[in-house]
mmCIF file of the C-alpha atoms, coordinates in Angstrom:
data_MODEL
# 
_entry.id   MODEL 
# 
loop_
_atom_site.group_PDB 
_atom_site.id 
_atom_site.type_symbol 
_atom_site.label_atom_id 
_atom_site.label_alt_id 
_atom_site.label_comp_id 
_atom_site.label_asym_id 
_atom_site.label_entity_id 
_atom_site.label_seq_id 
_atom_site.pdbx_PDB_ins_code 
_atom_site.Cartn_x 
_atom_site.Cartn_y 
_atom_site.Cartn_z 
_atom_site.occupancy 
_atom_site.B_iso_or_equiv 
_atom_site.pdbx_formal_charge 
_atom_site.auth_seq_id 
_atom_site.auth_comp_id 
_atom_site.auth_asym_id 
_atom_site.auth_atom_id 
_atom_site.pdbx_PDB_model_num 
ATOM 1   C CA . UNK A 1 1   ? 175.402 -132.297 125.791 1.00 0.00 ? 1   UNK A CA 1 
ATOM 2   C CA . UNK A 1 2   ? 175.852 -129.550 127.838 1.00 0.00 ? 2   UNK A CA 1 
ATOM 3   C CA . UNK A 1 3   ? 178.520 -127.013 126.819 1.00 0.00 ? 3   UNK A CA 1 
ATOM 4   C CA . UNK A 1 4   ? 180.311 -125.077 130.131 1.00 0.00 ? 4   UNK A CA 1 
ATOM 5   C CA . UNK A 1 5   ? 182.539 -121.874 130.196 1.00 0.00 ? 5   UNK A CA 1 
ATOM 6   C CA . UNK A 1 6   ? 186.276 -122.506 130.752 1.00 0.00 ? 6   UNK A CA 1 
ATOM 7   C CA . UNK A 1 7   ? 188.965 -119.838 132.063 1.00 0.00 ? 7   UNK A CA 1 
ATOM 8   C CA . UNK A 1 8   ? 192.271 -120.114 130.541 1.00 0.00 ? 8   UNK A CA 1 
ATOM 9   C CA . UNK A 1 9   ? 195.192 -119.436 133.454 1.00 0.00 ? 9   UNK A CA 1 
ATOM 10  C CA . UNK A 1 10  ? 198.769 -118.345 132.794 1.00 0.00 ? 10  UNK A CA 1 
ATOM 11  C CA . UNK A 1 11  ? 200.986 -119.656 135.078 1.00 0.00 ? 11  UNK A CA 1 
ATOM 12  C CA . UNK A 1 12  ? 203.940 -117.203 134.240 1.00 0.00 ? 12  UNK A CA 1 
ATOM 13  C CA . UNK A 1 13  ? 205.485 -118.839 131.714 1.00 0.00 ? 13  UNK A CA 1 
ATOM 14  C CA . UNK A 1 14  ? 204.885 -122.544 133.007 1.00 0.00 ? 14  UNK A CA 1 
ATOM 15  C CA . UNK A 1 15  ? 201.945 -123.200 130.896 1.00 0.00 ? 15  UNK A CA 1 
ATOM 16  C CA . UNK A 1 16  ? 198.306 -122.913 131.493 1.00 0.00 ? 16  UNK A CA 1 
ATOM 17  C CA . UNK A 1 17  ? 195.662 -124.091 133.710 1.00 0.00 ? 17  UNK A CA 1 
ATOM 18  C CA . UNK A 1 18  ? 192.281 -124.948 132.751 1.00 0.00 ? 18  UNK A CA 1 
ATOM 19  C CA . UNK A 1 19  ? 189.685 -124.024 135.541 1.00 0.00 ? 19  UNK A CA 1 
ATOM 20  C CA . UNK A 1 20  ? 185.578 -124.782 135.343 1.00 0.00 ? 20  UNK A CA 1 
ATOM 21  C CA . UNK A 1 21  ? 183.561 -123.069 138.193 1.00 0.00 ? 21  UNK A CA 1 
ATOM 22  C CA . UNK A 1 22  ? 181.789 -125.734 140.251 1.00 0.00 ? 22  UNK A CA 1 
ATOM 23  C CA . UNK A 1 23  ? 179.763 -126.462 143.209 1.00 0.00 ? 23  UNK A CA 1 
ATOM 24  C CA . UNK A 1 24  ? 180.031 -128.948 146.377 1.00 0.00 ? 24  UNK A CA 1 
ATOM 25  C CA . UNK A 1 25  ? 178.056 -128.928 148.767 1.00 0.00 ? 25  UNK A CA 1 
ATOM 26  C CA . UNK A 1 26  ? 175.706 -126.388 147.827 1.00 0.00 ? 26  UNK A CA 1 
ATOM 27  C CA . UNK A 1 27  ? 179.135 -123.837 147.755 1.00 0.00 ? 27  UNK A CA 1 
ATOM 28  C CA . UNK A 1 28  ? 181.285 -122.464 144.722 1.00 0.00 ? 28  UNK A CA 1 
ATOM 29  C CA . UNK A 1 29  ? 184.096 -123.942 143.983 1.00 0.00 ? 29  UNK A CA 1 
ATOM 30  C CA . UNK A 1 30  ? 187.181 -123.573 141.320 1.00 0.00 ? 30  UNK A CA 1 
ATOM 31  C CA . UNK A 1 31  ? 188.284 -126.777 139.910 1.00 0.00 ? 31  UNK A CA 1 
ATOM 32  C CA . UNK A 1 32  ? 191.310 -127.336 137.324 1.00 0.00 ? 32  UNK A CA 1 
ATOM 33  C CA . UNK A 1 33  ? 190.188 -129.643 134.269 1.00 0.00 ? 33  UNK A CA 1 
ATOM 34  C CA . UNK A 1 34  ? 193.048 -132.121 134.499 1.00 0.00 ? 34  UNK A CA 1 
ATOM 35  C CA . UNK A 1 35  ? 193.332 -134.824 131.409 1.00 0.00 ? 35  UNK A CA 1 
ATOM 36  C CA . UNK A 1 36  ? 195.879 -136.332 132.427 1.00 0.00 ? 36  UNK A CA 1 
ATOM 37  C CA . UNK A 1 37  ? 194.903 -136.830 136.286 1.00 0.00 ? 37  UNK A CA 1 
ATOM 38  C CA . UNK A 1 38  ? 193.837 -140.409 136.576 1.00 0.00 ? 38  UNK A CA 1 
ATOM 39  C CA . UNK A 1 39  ? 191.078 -139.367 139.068 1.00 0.00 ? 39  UNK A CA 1 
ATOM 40  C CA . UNK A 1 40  ? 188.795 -136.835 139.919 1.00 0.00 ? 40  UNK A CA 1 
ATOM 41  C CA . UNK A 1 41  ? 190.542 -135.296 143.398 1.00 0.00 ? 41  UNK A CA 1 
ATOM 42  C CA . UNK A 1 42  ? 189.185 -132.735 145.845 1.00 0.00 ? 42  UNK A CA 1 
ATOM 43  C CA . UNK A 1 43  ? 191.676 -130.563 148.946 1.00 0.00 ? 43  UNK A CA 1 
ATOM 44  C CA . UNK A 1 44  ? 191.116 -132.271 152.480 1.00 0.00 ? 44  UNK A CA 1 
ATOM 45  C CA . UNK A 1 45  ? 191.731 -128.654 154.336 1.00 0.00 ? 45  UNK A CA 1 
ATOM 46  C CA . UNK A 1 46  ? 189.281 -127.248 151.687 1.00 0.00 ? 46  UNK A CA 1 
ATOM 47  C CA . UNK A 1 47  ? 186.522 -129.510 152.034 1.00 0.00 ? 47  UNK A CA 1 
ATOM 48  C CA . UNK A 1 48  ? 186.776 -129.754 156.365 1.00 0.00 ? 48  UNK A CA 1 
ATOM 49  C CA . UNK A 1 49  ? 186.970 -125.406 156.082 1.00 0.00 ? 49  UNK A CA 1 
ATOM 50  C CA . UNK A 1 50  ? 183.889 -125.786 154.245 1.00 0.00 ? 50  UNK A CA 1 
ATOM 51  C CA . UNK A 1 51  ? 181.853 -127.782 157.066 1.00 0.00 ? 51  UNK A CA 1 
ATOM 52  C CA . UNK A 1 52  ? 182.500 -131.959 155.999 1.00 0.00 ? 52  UNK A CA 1 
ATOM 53  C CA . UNK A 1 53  ? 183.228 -133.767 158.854 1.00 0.00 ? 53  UNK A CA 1 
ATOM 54  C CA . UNK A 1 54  ? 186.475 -135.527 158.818 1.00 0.00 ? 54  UNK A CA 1 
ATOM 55  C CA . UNK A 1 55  ? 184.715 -138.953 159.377 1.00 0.00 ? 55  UNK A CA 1 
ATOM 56  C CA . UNK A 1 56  ? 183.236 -138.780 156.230 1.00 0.00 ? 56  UNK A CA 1 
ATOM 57  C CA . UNK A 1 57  ? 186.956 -139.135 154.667 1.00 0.00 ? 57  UNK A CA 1 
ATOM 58  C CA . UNK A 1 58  ? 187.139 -143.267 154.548 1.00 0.00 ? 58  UNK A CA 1 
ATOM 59  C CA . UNK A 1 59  ? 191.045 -143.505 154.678 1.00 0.00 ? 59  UNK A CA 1 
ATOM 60  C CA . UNK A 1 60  ? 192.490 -145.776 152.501 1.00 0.00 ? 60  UNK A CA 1 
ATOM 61  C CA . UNK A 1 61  ? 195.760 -146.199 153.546 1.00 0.00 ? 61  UNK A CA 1 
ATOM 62  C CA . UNK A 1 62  ? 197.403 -146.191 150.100 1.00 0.00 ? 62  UNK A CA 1 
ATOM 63  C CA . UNK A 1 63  ? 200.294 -143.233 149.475 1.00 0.00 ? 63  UNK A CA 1 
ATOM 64  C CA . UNK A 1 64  ? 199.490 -141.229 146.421 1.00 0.00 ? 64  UNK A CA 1 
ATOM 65  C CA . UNK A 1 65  ? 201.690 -139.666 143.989 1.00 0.00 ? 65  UNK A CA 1 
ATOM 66  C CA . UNK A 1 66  ? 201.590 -137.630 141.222 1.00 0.00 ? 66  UNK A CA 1 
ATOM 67  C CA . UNK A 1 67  ? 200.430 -132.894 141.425 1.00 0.00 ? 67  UNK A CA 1 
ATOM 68  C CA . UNK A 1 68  ? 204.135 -132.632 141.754 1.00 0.00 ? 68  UNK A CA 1 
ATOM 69  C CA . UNK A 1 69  ? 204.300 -134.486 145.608 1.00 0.00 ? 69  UNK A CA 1 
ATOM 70  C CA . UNK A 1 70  ? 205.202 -138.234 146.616 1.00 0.00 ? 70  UNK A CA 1 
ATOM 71  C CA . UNK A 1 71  ? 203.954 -140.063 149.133 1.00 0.00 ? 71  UNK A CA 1 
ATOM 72  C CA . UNK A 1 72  ? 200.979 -138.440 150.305 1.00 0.00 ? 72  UNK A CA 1 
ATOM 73  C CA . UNK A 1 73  ? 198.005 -139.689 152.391 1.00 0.00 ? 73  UNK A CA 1 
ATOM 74  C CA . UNK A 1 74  ? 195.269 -140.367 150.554 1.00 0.00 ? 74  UNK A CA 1 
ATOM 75  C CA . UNK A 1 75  ? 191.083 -140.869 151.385 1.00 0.00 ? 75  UNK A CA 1 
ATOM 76  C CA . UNK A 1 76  ? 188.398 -141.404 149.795 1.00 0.00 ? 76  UNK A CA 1 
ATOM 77  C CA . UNK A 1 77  ? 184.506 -139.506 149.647 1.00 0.00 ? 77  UNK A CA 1 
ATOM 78  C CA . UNK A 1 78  ? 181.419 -140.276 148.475 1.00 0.00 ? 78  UNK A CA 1 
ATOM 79  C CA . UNK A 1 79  ? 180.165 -136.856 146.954 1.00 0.00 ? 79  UNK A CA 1 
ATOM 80  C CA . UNK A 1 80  ? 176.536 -136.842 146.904 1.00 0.00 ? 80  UNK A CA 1 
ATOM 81  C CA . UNK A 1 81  ? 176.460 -134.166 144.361 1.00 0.00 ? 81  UNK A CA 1 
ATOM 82  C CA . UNK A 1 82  ? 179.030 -132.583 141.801 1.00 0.00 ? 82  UNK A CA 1 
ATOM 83  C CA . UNK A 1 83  ? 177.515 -129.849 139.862 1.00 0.00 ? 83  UNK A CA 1 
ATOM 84  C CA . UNK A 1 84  ? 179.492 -127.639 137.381 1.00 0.00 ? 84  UNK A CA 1 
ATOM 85  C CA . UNK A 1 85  ? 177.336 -124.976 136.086 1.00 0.00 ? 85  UNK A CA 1 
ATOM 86  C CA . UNK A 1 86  ? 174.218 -126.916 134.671 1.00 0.00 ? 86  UNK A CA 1 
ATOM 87  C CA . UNK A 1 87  ? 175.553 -130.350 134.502 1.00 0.00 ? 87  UNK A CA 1 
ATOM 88  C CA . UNK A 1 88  ? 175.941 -132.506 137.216 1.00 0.00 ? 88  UNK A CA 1 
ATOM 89  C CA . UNK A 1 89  ? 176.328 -135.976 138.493 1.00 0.00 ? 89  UNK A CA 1 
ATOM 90  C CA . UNK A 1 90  ? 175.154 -137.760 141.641 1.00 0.00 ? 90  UNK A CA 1 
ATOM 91  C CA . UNK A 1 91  ? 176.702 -140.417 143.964 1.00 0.00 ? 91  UNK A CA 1 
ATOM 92  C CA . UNK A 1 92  ? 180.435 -140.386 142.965 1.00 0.00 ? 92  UNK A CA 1 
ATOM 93  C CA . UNK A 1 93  ? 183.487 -141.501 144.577 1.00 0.00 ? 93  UNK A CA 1 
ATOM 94  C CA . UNK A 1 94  ? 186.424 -139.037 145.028 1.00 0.00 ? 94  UNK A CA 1 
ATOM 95  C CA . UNK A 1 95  ? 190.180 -138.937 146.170 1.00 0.00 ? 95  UNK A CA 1 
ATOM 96  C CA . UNK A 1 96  ? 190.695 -136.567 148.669 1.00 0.00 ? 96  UNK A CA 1 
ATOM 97  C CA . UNK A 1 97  ? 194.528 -135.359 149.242 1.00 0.00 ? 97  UNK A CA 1 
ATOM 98  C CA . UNK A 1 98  ? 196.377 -132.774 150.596 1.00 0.00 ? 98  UNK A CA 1 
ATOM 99  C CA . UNK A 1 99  ? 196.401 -129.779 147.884 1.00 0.00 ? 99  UNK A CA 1 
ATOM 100 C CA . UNK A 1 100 ? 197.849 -127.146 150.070 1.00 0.00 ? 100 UNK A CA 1 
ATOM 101 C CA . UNK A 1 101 ? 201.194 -126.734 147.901 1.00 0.00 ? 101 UNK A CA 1 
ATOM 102 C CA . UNK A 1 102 ? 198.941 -126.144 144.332 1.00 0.00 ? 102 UNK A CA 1 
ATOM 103 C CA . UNK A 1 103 ? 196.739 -123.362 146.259 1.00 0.00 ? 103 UNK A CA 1 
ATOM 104 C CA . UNK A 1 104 ? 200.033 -121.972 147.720 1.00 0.00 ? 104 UNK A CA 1 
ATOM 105 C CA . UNK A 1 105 ? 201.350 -121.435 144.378 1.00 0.00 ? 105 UNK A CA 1 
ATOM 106 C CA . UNK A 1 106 ? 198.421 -119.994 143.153 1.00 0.00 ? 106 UNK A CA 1 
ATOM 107 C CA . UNK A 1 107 ? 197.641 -117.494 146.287 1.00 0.00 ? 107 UNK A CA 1 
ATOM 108 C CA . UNK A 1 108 ? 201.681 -116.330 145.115 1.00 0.00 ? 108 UNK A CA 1 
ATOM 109 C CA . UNK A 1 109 ? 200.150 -115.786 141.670 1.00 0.00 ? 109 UNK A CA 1 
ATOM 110 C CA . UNK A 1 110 ? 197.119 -114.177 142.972 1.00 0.00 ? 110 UNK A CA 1 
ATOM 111 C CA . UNK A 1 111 ? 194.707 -116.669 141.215 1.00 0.00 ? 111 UNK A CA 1 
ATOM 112 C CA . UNK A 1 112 ? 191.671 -117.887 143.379 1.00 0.00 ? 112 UNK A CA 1 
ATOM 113 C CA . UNK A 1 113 ? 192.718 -121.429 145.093 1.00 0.00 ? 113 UNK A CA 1 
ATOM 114 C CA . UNK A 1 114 ? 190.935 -124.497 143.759 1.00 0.00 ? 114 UNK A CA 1 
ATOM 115 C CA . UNK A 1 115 ? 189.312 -127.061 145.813 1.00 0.00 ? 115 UNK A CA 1 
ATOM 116 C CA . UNK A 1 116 ? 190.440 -130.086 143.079 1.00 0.00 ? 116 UNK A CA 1 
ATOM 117 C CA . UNK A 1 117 ? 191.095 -131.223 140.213 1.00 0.00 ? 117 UNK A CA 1 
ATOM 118 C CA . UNK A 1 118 ? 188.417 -132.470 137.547 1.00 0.00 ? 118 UNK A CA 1 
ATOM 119 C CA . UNK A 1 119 ? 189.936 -135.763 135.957 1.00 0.00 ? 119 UNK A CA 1 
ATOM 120 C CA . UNK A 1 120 ? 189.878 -138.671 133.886 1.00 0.00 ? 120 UNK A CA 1 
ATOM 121 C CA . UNK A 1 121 ? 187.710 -140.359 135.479 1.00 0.00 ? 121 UNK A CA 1 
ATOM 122 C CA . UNK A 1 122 ? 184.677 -137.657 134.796 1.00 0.00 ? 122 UNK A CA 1 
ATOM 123 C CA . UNK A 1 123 ? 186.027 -136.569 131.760 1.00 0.00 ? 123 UNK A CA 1 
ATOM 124 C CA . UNK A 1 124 ? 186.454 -140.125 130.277 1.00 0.00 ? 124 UNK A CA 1 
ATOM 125 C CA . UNK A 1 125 ? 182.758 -141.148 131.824 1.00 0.00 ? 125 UNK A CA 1 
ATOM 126 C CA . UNK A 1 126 ? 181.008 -137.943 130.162 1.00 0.00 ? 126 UNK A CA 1 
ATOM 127 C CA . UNK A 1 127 ? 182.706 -137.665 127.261 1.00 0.00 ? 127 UNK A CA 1 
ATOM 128 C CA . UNK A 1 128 ? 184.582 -134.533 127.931 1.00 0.00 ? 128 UNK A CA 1 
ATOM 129 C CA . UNK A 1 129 ? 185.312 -132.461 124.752 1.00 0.00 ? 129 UNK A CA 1 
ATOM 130 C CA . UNK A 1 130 ? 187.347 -129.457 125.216 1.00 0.00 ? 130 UNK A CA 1 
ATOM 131 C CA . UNK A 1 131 ? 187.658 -126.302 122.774 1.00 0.00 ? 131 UNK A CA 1 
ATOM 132 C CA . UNK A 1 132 ? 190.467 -125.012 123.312 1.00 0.00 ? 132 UNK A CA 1 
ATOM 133 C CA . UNK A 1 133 ? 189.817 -121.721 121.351 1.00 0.00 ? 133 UNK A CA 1 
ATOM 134 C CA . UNK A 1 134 ? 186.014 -121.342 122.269 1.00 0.00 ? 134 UNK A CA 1 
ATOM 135 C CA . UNK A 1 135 ? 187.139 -122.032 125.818 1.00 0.00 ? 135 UNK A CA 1 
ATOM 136 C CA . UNK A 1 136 ? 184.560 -124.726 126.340 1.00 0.00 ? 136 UNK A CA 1 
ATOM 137 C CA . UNK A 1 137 ? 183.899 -128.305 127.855 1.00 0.00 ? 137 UNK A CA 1 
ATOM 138 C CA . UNK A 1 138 ? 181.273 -130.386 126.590 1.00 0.00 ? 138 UNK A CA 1 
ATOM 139 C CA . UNK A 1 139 ? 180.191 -133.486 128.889 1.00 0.00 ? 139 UNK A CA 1 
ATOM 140 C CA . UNK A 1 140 ? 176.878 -135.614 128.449 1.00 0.00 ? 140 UNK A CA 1 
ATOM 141 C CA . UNK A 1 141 ? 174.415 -135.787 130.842 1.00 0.00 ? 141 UNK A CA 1 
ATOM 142 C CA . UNK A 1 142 ? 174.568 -139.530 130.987 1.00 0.00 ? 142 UNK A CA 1 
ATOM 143 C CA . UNK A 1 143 ? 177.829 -141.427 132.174 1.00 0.00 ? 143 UNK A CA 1 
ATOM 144 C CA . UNK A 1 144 ? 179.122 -144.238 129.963 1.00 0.00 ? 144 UNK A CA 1 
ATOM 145 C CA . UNK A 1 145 ? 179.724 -147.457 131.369 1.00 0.00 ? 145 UNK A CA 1 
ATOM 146 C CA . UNK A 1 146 ? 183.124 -147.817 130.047 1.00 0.00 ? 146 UNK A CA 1 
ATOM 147 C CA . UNK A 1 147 ? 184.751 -151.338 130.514 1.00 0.00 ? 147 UNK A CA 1 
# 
């Protein structure tokens, strides 16, 4: 089990935010830890800034919904590698939307912008265990084949 720092955001009276550090693509990365985000989803102007070529986004001509926007085009990536702090997991498939309006909001609250969101999927696959007043997430090194 590995056990990973989380930071705790305020968002001014809206709630919190739950953000692990994490690395793509051999860059760092902030992520929010999302339980109730069906799947694991990473910024399309994020990910081409940081050098993916925009071929490698398979299209999948479905509209997503849900991060507080309707109707949005939606793609899919296969992520080689997903490391956050010493865990990781190789060879995963992830959404890829337009996130632009979350890191606007957080640029206005001078929090660093996120390249995703960390969901269900992951979570449910690892185990995910958070601790809330340790301000840790525990996920297994091995994914469970959940049917």
């Amino acid at each position: 089990m590995y056990i990973i720092p989380l930071e705790i955001l305020s968002l001014e009276g809206d709630g919190v935010h739950i953000i692990v550090d994490a690395e793509i693509f051999d860059k760092p990365f902030k992520m929010v830890v999302d339980t109730g985000a069906s799947k694991t989803v990473l910024d399309k102007t994020t990910l081409l800034n940081a050098g993916i070529e925009e071929h490698k986004l398979q299209n999948t001509n479905i509209l997503s919904t849900g991060l507080g926007i309707t109707n949005m085009e939606s793609f899919i990536l296969d992520l080689p590698l997903l490391k956050i702090n010493d865990w990781s997991t190789k060879k995963i498939q992830v959404a890829v939307l337009d996130l632009s309006s979350i890191n606007y909001a957080y640029r206005q609250m001078n929090f660093t912008p996120v390249i995703g969101v960390l969901g269900g999927d992951i979570l449910l696959q690892y185990g995910a265990v958070i601790d809330y007043k340790k301000c840790t997430l525990k996920l297994r090194s091995r994914a469970s084949h959940l049917e």
